[in-house]
Coordinates of C-alpha atoms in Angstrom, one line a residue:
M1 CA 0.1 5.2 -10.0
T2 CA -1.0 4.2 -6.5
L3 CA 1.1 1.7 -4.6
V4 CA -1.8 0.3 -2.7
F5 CA -2.8 -3.3 -3.4
S6 CA -6.5 -4.2 -3.8
A7 CA -7.8 -7.6 -2.9
S8 CA -8.0 -8.6 -6.6
D9 CA -4.5 -7.5 -7.6
R10 CA -2.1 -10.3 -8.5
P11 CA 1.4 -9.3 -7.5
Y12 CA 4.4 -10.8 -9.2
L13 CA 8.2 -10.5 -9.4
P14 CA 9.2 -8.9 -12.7
R15 CA 11.9 -10.3 -15.0
G16 CA 15.3 -10.1 -13.4
V17 CA 13.9 -10.2 -9.8
R18 CA 13.9 -13.5 -7.9
I19 CA 14.1 -15.2 -4.6
Q20 CA 17.0 -17.5 -3.9
R21 CA 19.1 -19.0 -1.2
D22 CA 22.4 -17.2 -0.8
A23 CA 25.0 -19.7 0.4
V24 CA 27.5 -17.0 1.3
R25 CA 25.1 -15.2 3.6
D26 CA 23.3 -18.4 4.5
R27 CA 20.0 -16.5 4.0
T28 CA 17.2 -16.3 1.5
V29 CA 17.5 -13.1 -0.5
L30 CA 15.6 -11.1 -3.1
M31 CA 17.9 -10.7 -6.1
A32 CA 17.4 -7.8 -8.4
P33 CA 19.8 -6.3 -11.0
E34 CA 22.8 -5.0 -9.0
K35 CA 20.9 -5.4 -5.7
V36 CA 20.6 -8.1 -3.0
I37 CA 18.1 -7.7 -0.2
E38 CA 18.3 -10.1 2.7
L39 CA 14.9 -11.5 3.7
D40 CA 13.7 -12.6 7.1
D41 CA 11.3 -15.5 7.5
I42 CA 8.2 -13.3 7.2
G43 CA 9.5 -11.7 4.0
V44 CA 10.1 -15.2 2.6
A45 CA 6.6 -16.3 3.6
I46 CA 5.1 -13.3 1.8
L47 CA 7.2 -13.4 -1.3
S48 CA 7.0 -17.2 -1.7
R49 CA 3.3 -16.6 -2.4
V50 CA 3.8 -13.8 -4.9
D51 CA 3.5 -15.6 -8.2
G52 CA 1.3 -13.5 -10.5
Q53 CA -1.6 -16.0 -10.0
A54 CA -2.5 -15.6 -6.4
R55 CA -4.6 -12.5 -5.6
F56 CA -3.6 -10.2 -2.9
G57 CA -6.7 -11.0 -0.8
D58 CA -5.9 -14.8 -1.1
I59 CA -2.3 -14.2 0.0
I60 CA -3.6 -12.4 3.1
A61 CA -6.1 -15.2 3.8
V62 CA -3.4 -17.9 3.5
L63 CA -0.9 -16.0 5.7
A64 CA -3.6 -15.3 8.3
A65 CA -4.5 -19.0 8.5
T66 CA -0.8 -20.1 8.5
F67 CA 0.2 -17.8 11.3
G68 CA -3.1 -17.8 13.2
A69 CA -3.2 -14.0 13.2
P70 CA -6.1 -11.6 12.4
A71 CA -6.4 -10.9 8.6
E72 CA -6.5 -7.2 9.3
T73 CA -3.2 -7.2 11.0
I74 CA -1.6 -9.4 8.3
E75 CA -3.0 -7.2 5.6
K76 CA -1.6 -4.0 7.1
D77 CA 1.9 -5.6 7.4
V78 CA 1.9 -7.2 3.9
Q79 CA 0.5 -4.1 2.3
Q80 CA 3.3 -2.0 3.8
F81 CA 6.0 -4.6 2.8
L82 CA 4.8 -5.1 -0.8
Q83 CA 4.2 -1.3 -1.3
T84 CA 7.8 -0.7 -0.4
L85 CA 9.0 -3.3 -2.9
R86 CA 6.5 -2.0 -5.5
G87 CA 7.8 1.5 -5.1
R88 CA 11.3 0.2 -6.0
L89 CA 9.9 -1.8 -8.9
Y90 CA 10.8 -5.2 -7.3
V91 CA 7.1 -6.2 -7.3
M92 CA 4.6 -5.5 -10.1
V93 CA 0.9 -6.1 -10.3
K94 CA -1.4 -7.9 -12.8
P95 CA -4.9 -6.4 -12.4

């Protein structure tokens, strides 16, 4: 299995993995079984668009427009972020 996302891939959070606000930490976190990962604002911006419907290419386009950054730069950063999560099975892909 390759971890690289293609433009048509539709990433999603699998069952048991979710984003939520942690009142104790006063942060948004990625919750997984027996794991809590604190997210920064960029991580939240990316994962809030990961819904199993939006294609990877569309997520990149929206983030590039939102942050006024080149799509190539956004794609590189998002690719790296989501590949790390995919490798840990916190993000899955619908073709």
